[in-house]
Short mmCIF file of C-alpha atoms in Angstrom, two decimals:
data_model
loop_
_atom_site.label_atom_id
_atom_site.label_comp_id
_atom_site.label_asym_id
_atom_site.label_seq_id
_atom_site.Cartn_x
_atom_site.Cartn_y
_atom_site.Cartn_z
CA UNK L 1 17.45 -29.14 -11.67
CA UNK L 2 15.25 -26.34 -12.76
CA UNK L 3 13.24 -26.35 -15.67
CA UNK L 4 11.74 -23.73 -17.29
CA UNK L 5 9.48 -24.93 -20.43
CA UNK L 6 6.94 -23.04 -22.97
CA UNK L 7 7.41 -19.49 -21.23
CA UNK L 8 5.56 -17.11 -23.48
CA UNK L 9 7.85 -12.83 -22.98
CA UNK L 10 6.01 -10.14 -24.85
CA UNK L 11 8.49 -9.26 -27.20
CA UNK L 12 9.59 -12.70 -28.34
CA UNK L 13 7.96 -14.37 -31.07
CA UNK L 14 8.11 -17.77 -29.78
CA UNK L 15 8.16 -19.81 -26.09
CA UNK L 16 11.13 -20.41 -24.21
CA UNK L 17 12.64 -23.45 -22.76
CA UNK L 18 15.90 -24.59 -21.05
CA UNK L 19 17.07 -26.65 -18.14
CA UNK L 20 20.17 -25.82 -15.53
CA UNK L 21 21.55 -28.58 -14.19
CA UNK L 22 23.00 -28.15 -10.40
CA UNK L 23 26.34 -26.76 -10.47
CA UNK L 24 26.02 -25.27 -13.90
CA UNK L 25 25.57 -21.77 -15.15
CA UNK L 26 23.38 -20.40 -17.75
CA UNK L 27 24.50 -17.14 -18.69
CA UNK L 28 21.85 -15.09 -21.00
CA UNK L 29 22.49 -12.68 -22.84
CA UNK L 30 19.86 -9.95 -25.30
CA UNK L 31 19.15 -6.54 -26.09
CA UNK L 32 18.16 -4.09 -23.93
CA UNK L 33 14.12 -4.42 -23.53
CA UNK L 34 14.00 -7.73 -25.05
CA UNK L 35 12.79 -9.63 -21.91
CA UNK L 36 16.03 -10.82 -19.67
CA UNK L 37 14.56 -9.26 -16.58
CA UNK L 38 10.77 -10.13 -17.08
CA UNK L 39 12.37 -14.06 -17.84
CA UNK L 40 13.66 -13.76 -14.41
CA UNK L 41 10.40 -12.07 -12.63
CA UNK L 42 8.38 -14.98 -14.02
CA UNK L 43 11.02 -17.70 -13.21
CA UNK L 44 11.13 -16.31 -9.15
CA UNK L 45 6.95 -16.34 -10.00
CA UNK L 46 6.39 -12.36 -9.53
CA UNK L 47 5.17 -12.37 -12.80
CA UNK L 48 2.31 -14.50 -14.34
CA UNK L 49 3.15 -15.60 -18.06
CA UNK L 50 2.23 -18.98 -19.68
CA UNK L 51 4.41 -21.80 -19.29
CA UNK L 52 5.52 -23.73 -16.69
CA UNK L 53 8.80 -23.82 -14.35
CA UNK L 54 9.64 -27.03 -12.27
CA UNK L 55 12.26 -27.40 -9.82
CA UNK L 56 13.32 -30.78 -8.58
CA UNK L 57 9.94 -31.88 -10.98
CA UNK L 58 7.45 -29.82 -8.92
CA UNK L 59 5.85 -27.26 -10.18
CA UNK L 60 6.35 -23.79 -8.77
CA UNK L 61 2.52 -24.05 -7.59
CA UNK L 62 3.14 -26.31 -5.94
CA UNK L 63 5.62 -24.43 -3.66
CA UNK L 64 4.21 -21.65 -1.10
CA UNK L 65 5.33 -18.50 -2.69
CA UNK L 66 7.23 -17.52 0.07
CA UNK L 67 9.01 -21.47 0.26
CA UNK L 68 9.79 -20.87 -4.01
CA UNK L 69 11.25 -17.65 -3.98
CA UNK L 70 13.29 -18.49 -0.93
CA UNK L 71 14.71 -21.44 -2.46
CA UNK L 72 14.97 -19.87 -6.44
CA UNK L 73 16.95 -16.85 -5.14
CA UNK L 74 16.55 -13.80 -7.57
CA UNK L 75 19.25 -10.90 -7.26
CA UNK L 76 17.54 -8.04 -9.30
CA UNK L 77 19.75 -5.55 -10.97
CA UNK L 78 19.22 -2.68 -8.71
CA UNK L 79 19.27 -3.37 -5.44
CA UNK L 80 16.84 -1.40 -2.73
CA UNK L 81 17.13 -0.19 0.66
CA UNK L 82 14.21 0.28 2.69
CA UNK L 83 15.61 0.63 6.55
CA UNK L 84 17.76 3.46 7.27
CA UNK L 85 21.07 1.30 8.31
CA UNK L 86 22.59 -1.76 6.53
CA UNK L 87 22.58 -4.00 9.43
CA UNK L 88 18.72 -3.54 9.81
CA UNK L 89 18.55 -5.48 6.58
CA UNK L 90 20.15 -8.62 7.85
CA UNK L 91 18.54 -11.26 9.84
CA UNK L 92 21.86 -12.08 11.42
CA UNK L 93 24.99 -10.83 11.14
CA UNK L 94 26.81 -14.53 11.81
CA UNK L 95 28.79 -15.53 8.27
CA UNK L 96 27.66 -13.09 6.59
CA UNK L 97 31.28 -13.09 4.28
CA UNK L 98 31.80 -10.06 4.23
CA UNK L 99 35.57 -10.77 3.83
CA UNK L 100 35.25 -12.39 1.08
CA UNK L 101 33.65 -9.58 -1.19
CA UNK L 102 36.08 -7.03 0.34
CA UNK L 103 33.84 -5.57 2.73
CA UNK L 104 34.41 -4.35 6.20
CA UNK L 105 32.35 -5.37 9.19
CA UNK L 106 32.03 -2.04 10.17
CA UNK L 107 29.71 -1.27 6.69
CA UNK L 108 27.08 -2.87 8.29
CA UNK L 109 26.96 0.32 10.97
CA UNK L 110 26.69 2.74 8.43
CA UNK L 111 23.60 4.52 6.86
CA UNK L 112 22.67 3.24 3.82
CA UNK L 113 22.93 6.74 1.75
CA UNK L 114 26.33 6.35 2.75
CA UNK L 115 26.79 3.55 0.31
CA UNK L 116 28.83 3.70 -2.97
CA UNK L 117 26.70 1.85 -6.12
CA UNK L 118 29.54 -0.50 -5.77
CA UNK L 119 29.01 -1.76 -2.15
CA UNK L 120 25.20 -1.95 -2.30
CA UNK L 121 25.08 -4.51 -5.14
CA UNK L 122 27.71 -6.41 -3.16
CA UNK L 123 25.69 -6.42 -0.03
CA UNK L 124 22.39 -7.03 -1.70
CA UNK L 125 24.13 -10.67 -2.76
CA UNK L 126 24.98 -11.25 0.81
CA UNK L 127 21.62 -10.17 2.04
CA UNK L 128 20.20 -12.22 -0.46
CA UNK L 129 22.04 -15.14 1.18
CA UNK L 130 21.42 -14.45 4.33
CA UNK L 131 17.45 -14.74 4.21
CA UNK L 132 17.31 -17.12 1.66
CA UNK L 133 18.33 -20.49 1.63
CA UNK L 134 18.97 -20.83 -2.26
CA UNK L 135 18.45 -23.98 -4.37
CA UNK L 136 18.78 -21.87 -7.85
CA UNK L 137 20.11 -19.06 -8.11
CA UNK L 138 19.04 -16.01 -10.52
CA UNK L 139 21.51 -13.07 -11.36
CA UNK L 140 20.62 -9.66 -13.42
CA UNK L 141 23.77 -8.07 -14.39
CA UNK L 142 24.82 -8.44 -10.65
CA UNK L 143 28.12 -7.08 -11.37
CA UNK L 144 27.27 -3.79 -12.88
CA UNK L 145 28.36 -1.32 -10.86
CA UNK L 146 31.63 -3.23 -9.93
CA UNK L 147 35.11 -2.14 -11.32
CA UNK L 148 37.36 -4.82 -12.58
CA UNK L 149 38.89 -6.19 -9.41
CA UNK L 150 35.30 -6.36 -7.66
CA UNK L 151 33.87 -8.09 -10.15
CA UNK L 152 36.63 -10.92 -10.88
CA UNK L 153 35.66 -11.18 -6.76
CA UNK L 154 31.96 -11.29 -6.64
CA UNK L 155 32.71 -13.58 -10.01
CA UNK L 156 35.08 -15.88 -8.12
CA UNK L 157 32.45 -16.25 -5.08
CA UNK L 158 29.13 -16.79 -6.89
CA UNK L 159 31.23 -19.54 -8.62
CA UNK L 160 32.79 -21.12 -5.26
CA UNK L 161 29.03 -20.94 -3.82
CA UNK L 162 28.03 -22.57 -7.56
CA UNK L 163 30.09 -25.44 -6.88
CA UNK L 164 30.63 -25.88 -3.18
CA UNK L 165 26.49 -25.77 -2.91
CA UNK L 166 25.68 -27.38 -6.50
CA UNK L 167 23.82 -24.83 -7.20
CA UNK L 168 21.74 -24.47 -10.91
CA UNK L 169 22.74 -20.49 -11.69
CA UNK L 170 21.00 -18.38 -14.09
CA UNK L 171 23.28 -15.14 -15.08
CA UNK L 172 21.97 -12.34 -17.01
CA UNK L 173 24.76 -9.92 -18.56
CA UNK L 174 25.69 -7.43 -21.09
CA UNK L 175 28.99 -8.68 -21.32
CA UNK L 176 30.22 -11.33 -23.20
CA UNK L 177 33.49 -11.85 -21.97
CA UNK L 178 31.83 -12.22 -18.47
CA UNK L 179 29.46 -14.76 -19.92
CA UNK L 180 32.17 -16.67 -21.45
CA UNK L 181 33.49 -16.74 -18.02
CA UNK L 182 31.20 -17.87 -15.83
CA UNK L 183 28.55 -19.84 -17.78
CA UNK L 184 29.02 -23.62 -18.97
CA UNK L 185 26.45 -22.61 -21.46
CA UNK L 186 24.92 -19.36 -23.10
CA UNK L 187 22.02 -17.94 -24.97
CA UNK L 188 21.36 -14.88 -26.85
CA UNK L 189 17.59 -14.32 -26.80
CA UNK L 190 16.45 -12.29 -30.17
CA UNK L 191 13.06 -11.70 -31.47
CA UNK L 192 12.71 -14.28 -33.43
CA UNK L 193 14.85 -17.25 -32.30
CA UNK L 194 17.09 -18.42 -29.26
CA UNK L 195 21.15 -18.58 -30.79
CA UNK L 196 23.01 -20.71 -28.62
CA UNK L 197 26.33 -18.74 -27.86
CA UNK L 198 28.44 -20.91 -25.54
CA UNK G 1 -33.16 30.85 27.73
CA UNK G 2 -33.86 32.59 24.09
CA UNK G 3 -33.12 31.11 21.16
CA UNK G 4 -31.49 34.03 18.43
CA UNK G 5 -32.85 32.89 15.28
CA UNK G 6 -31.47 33.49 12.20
CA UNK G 7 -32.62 35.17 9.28
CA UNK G 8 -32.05 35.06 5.42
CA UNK G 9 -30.85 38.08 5.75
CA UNK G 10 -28.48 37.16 8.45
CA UNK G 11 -27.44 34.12 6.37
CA UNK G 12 -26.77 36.46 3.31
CA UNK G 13 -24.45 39.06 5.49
CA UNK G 14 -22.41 36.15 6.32
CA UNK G 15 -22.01 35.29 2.98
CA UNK G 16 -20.56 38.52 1.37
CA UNK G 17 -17.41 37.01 2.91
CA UNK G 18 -16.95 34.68 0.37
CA UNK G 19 -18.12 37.32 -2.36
CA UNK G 20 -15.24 39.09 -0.79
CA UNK G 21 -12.73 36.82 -0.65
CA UNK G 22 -13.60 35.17 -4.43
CA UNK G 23 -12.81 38.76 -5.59
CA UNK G 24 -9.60 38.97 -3.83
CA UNK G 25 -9.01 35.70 -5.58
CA UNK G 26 -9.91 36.88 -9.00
CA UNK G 27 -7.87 40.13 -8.23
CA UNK G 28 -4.44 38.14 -6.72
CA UNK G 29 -5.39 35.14 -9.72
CA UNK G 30 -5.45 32.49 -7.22
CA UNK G 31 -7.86 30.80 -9.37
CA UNK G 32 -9.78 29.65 -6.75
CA UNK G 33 -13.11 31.75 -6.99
CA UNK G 34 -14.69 29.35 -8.85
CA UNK G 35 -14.39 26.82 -6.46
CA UNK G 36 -15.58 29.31 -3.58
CA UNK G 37 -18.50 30.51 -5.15
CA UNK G 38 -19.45 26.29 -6.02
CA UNK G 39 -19.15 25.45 -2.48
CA UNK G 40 -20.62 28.04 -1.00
CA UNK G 41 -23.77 27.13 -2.83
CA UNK G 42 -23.09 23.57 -2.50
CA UNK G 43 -23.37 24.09 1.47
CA UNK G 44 -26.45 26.15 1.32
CA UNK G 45 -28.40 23.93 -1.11
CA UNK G 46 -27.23 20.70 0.81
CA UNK G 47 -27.77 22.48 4.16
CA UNK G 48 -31.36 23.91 3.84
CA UNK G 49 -32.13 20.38 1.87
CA UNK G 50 -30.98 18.47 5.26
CA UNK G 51 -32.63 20.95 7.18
CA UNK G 52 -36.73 20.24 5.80
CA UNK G 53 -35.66 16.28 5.56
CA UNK G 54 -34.55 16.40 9.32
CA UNK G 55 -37.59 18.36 10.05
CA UNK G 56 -39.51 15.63 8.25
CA UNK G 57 -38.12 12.91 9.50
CA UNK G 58 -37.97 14.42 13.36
CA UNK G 59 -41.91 14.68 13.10
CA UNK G 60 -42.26 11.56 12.25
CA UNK G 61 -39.72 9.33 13.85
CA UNK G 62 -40.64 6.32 12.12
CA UNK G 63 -37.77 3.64 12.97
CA UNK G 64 -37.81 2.67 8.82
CA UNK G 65 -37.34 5.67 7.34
CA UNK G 66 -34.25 6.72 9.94
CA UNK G 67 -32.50 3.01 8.96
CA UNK G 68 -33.21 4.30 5.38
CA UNK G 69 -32.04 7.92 5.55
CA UNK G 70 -28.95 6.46 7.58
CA UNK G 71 -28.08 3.85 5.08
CA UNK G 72 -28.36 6.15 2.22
CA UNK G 73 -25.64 8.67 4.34
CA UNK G 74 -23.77 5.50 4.56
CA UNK G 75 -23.56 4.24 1.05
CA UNK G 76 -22.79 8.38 0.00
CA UNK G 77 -19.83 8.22 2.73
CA UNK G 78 -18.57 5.28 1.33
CA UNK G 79 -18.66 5.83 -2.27
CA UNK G 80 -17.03 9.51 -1.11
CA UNK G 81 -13.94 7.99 0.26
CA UNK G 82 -13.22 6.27 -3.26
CA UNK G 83 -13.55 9.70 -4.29
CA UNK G 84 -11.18 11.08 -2.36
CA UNK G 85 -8.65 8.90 -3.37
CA UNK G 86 -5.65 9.70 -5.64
CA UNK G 87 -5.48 6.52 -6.82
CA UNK G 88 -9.31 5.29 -7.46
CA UNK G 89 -9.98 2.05 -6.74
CA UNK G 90 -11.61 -0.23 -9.53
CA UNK G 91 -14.41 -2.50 -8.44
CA UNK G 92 -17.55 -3.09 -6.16
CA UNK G 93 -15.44 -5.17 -4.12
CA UNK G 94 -13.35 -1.73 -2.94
CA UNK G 95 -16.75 -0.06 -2.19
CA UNK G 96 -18.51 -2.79 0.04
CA UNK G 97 -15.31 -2.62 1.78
CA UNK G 98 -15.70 1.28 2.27
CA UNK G 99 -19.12 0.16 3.13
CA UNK G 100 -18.59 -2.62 5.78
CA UNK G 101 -15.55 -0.22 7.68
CA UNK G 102 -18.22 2.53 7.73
CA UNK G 103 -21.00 0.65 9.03
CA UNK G 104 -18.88 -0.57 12.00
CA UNK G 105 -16.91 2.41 12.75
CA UNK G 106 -20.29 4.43 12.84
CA UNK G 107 -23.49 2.82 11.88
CA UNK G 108 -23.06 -0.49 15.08
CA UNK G 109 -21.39 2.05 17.06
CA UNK G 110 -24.28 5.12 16.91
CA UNK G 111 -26.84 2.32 17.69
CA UNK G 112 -24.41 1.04 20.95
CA UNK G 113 -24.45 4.46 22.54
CA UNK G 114 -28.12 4.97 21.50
CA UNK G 115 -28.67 1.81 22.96
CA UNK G 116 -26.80 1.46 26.07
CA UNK G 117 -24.82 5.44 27.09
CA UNK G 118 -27.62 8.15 26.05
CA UNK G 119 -30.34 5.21 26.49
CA UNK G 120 -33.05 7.15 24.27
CA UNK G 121 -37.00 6.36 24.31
CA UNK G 122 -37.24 4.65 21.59
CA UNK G 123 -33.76 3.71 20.93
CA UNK G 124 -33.86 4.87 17.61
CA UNK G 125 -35.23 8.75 18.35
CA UNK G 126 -34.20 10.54 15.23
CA UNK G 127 -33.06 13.68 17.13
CA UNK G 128 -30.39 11.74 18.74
CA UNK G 129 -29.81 9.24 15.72
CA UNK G 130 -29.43 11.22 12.56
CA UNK G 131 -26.95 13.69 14.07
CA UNK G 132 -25.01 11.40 15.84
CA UNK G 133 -24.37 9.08 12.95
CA UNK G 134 -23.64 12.39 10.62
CA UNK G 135 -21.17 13.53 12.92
CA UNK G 136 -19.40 9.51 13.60
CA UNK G 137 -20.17 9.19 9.34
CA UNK G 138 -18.10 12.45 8.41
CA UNK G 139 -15.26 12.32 10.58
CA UNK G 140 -14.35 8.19 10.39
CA UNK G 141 -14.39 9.11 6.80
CA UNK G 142 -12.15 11.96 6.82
CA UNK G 143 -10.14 9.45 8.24
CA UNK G 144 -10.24 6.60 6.53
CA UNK G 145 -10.10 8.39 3.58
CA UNK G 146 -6.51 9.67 4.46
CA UNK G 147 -5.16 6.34 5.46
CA UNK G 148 -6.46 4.69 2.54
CA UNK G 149 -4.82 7.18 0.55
CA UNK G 150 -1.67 7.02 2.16
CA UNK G 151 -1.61 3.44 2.00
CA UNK G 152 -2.60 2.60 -1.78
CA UNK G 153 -0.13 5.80 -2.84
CA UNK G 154 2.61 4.32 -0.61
CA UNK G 155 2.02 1.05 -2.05
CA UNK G 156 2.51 2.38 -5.75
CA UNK G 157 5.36 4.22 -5.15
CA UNK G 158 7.31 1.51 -3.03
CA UNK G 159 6.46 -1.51 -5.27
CA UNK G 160 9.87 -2.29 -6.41
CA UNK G 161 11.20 -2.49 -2.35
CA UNK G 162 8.44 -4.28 -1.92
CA UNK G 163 8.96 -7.01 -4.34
CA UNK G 164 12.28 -7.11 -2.95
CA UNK G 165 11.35 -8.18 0.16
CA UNK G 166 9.49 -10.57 -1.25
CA UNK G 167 12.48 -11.92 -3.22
CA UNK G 168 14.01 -12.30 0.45
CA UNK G 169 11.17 -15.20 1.18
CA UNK G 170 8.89 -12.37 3.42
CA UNK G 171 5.35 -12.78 3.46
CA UNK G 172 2.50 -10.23 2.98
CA UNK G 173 2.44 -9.35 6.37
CA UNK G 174 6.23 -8.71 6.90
CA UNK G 175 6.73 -6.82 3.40
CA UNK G 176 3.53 -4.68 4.58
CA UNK G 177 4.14 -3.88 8.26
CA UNK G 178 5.42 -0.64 7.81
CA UNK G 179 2.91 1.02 5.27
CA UNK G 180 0.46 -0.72 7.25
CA UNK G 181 1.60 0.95 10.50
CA UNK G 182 2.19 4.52 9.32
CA UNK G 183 -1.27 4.31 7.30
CA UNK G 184 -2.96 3.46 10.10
CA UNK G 185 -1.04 6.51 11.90
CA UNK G 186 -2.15 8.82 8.99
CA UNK G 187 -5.87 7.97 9.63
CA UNK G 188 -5.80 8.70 13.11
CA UNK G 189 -3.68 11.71 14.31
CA UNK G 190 -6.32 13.88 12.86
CA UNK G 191 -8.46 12.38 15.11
CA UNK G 192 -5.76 12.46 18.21
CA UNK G 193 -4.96 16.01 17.36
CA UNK G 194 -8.38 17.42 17.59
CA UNK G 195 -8.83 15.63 20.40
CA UNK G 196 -5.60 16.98 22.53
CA UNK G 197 -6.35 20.63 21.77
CA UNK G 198 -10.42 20.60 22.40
CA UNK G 199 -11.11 23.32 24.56
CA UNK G 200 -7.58 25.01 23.99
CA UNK G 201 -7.20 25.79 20.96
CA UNK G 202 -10.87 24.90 19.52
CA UNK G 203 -14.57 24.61 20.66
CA UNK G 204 -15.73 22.00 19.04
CA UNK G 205 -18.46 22.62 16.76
CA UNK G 206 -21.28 20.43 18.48
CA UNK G 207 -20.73 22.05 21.55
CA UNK G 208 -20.60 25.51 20.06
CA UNK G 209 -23.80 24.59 18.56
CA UNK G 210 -25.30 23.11 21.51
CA UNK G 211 -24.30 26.52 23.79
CA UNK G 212 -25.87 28.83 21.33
CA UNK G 213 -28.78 26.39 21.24
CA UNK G 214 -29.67 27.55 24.74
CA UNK G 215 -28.44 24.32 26.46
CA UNK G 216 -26.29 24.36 29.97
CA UNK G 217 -22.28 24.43 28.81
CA UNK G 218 -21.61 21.55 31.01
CA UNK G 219 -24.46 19.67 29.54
CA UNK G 220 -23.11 20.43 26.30
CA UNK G 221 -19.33 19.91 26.86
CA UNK G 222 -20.64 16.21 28.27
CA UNK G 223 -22.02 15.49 24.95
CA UNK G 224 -18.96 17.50 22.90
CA UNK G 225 -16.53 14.68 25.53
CA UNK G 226 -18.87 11.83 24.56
CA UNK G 227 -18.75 12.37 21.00
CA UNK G 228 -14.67 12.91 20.78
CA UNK G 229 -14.10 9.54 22.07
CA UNK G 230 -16.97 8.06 19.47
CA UNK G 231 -15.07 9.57 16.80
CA UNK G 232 -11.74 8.22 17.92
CA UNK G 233 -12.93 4.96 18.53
CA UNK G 234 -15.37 4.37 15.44
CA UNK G 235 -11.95 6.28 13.16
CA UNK G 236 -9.68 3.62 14.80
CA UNK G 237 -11.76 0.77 13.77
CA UNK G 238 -13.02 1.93 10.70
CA UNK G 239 -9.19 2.56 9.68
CA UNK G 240 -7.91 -0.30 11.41
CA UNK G 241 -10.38 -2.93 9.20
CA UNK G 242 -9.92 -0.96 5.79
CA UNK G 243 -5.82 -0.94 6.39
CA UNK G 244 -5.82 -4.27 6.44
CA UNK G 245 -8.50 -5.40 4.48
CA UNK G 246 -7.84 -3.43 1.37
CA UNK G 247 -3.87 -4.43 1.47
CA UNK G 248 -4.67 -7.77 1.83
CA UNK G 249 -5.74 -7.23 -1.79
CA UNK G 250 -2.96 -5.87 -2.94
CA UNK G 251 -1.68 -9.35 -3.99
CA UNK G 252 -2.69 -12.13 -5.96
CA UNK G 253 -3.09 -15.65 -4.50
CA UNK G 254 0.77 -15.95 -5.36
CA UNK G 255 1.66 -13.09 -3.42
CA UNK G 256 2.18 -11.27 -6.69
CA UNK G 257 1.64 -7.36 -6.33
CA UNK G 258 -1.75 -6.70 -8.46
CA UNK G 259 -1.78 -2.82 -8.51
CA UNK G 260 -3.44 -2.06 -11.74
CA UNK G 261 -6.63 -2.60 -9.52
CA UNK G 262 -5.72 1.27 -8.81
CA UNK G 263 -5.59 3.92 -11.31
#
């Protein structure tokens, strides 16, 4: 279970707790700006703010960096390349499921300016999985750039990997109807209060 | 052999050059005139200064006042490569590590080839000492300079990859490698370059000013050889420990990126 208790976000007026459970999903929603994204910097500890998170009751100090963010498993919104090919990226190439989000093996030859907005966020999940070993995982609008079947997909296989690995999941996303799909429970953060939406 | 000295007016012939060329700039409004005129002076105040004090300080040769007028050329080179930056870097920590990579690259290494290649009487003989250091002090900072700002600019301007890589579990030293690597690079290929076309394309200006000194070419092209490798070595380490030194402060103590240390 993760735990997140008395996190302090600049433009809220007031802390921020919640638990996950393993194998549910807390889907958050909020205005642009209001803090989704820092919530999730601080939770995977590249931010400092007041308050503290716990997984499994330890405290993410107590955790090597390295060992916490390995485990809580952040997929940021946009997703950067920093070797010139797609394969460079990936520790190995063994189950890397690409079937699964309708990818072909032969993406991982190509240069990664070659990439539609579509396929990187896709691959940035599976490159996320592939170096990580993830005990929670964190999700910023990770279907964005997806069209409708790609995103029922990705959708369908965060879930499978939700509930095959009892995973805690923390979704951020603009849309509601997504929320309502994938989250057992949901939050709105506002300025002033927390509304419970699901 | 005799010795062509110059005169002011020598000095002040040379010099219309710059007149001319600061009016050419004024004329084609490069802007640059300004600047010209500045440095020119700059070089002839700072010049003539260095001149008496070396004069002084060749007569009398006292061991204290060289390790004084060599830590004061230390302490200016290191507070001029936080000058040089882009970025400036906030704190005294920054500058004793300027300090520390300058006093090995040149400061240990001009006393090792005092001490043990030219093997001077005393080891500290202010005719080879002062110049020796100047010339190791100017160019390791040229160079670390450069690779310092390539690495704290790089830095800046790749923080979001690199907090992605640390999202992926990587450490400091695998999220760094490559800035590290290519920053290191940028400090040195001045160094390399000048190096591979001595005596091609350039005569390096000790040796020049050795040869119209009066002193045997060979003698002087001994000294020039000596000298390149100095500045290659004391530029690799002096890069080398700063690289890696100042990026290790890049993060906090959990290995979040702190850049606001760098404005």
């Amino acid at each position: 279970m993760i735990s997140i208790k008395n996190v302090f976000l600049d433009n809220l007026n007031y802390p921020i707790s919640f638990k996950v459970q393993p194998g549910h999903c807390l889907g958050i929603m909020g205005d642009s700006g209001i803090g989704k994204t820092r919530l999730l910097r601080v939770i995977a500890d590249l931010e400092e703010s007041p308050g503290i998170i716990t997984f499994n009751d330890l405290d993410s100090y107590q955790y090597d960096p390295t060992v916490w963010r390995s485990m809580i498993s952040y997929l940021a919104a946009e997703s950067l390349w920093w070797f010139d090919i797609v394969k460079d990226h990936f520790i190995s190439r063994n189950s890397l499921n690409l079937e699964k989000l309708h990818l072909q093996k032969s993406i991982l030859s190509k240069p990664v300016v070659e990439l539609s907005t579509g396929e990187r966020q896709r691959l940035a999940l599976l490159r996320l999985l592939n170096h990580n070993t993830p005990e929670v995982l964190l999700l910023d609008e990770p279907t964005s750039a997806l069209d409708d079947n790609n995103t029922k997909i990705l959708e369908d296989y965060i879930l499978s990997l939700k509930t095959n690995s009892n995973l805690p999941v923390i979704w951020v996303s603009h849309d509601l109807n997504q929320i309502e799909r994938v989250s057992d429970r949901a939050i709105k953060l506002t300025t002033n209060k927390v509304i419970e939406i699901i | 052999m005799d010795i062509v000295s110059l005169s002011y007016y020598d000095l002040l012939l040379g010099s219309s050059l710059i007149i001319f060329l600061s009016v050419f700039s004024f004329l084609g409004r490069l802007k640059i005139e300004k600047q010209l005129l500045v440095s020119a002076i700059r070089t002839t105040v700072q010049l003539m200064s260095i001149g008496y004090i070396l004069k002084f300080i060749f007569t009398q040769n006292n061991m204290i006042l060289i390790i004084l007028i060599s830590l004061v050329m230390l302490f200016i080179g290191a507070r001029e490569i936080n000058a040089r930056q882009k970025r400036k870097m906030k704190g005294v920590k920054y500058f004793f590590i300027s300090s520390f990579s300058m006093f090995v690259s040149s400061f240990l290494l001009t006393i090792l080839t005092l001490y043990f290649i030219i093997e001077t009487t005393p080891w500290y003989e202010a005719r080879y000492a002062i110049p020796l250091l100047g010339m190791l002090l100017g160019n390791t900072m040229t160079g670390i300079a450069l690779s310092l700002n390539f690495l704290i600019d790089t830095t800046i301007k790749n923080k979001q990859i690199i907090e992605q890589r640390l999202l992926l579990g990587q450490n400091k030293k695998e999220v760094l490698l490559d800035i590290r690597k290519d920053a290191i690079r940028n400090g040195m290929i001045p160094t390399i370059n000048s190096m591979a076309t001595a005596g091609l394309v350039s005569l390096p200006g000790m040796m020049t000013g050795q040869i119209l000194a009066g002193n045997p070419p060979v003698t002087a092209v001994m000294y020039q050889i000596l000298i390149m490798f100095l500045i290659c070595g004391g530029t690799g380490f002096g890069v080398f420990i700063t690289v890696l030194w100042v990026s290790d402060n890049f993060f906090d103590t959990r290995l979040r990126l702190k850049l606001n240390q760098f404005t």
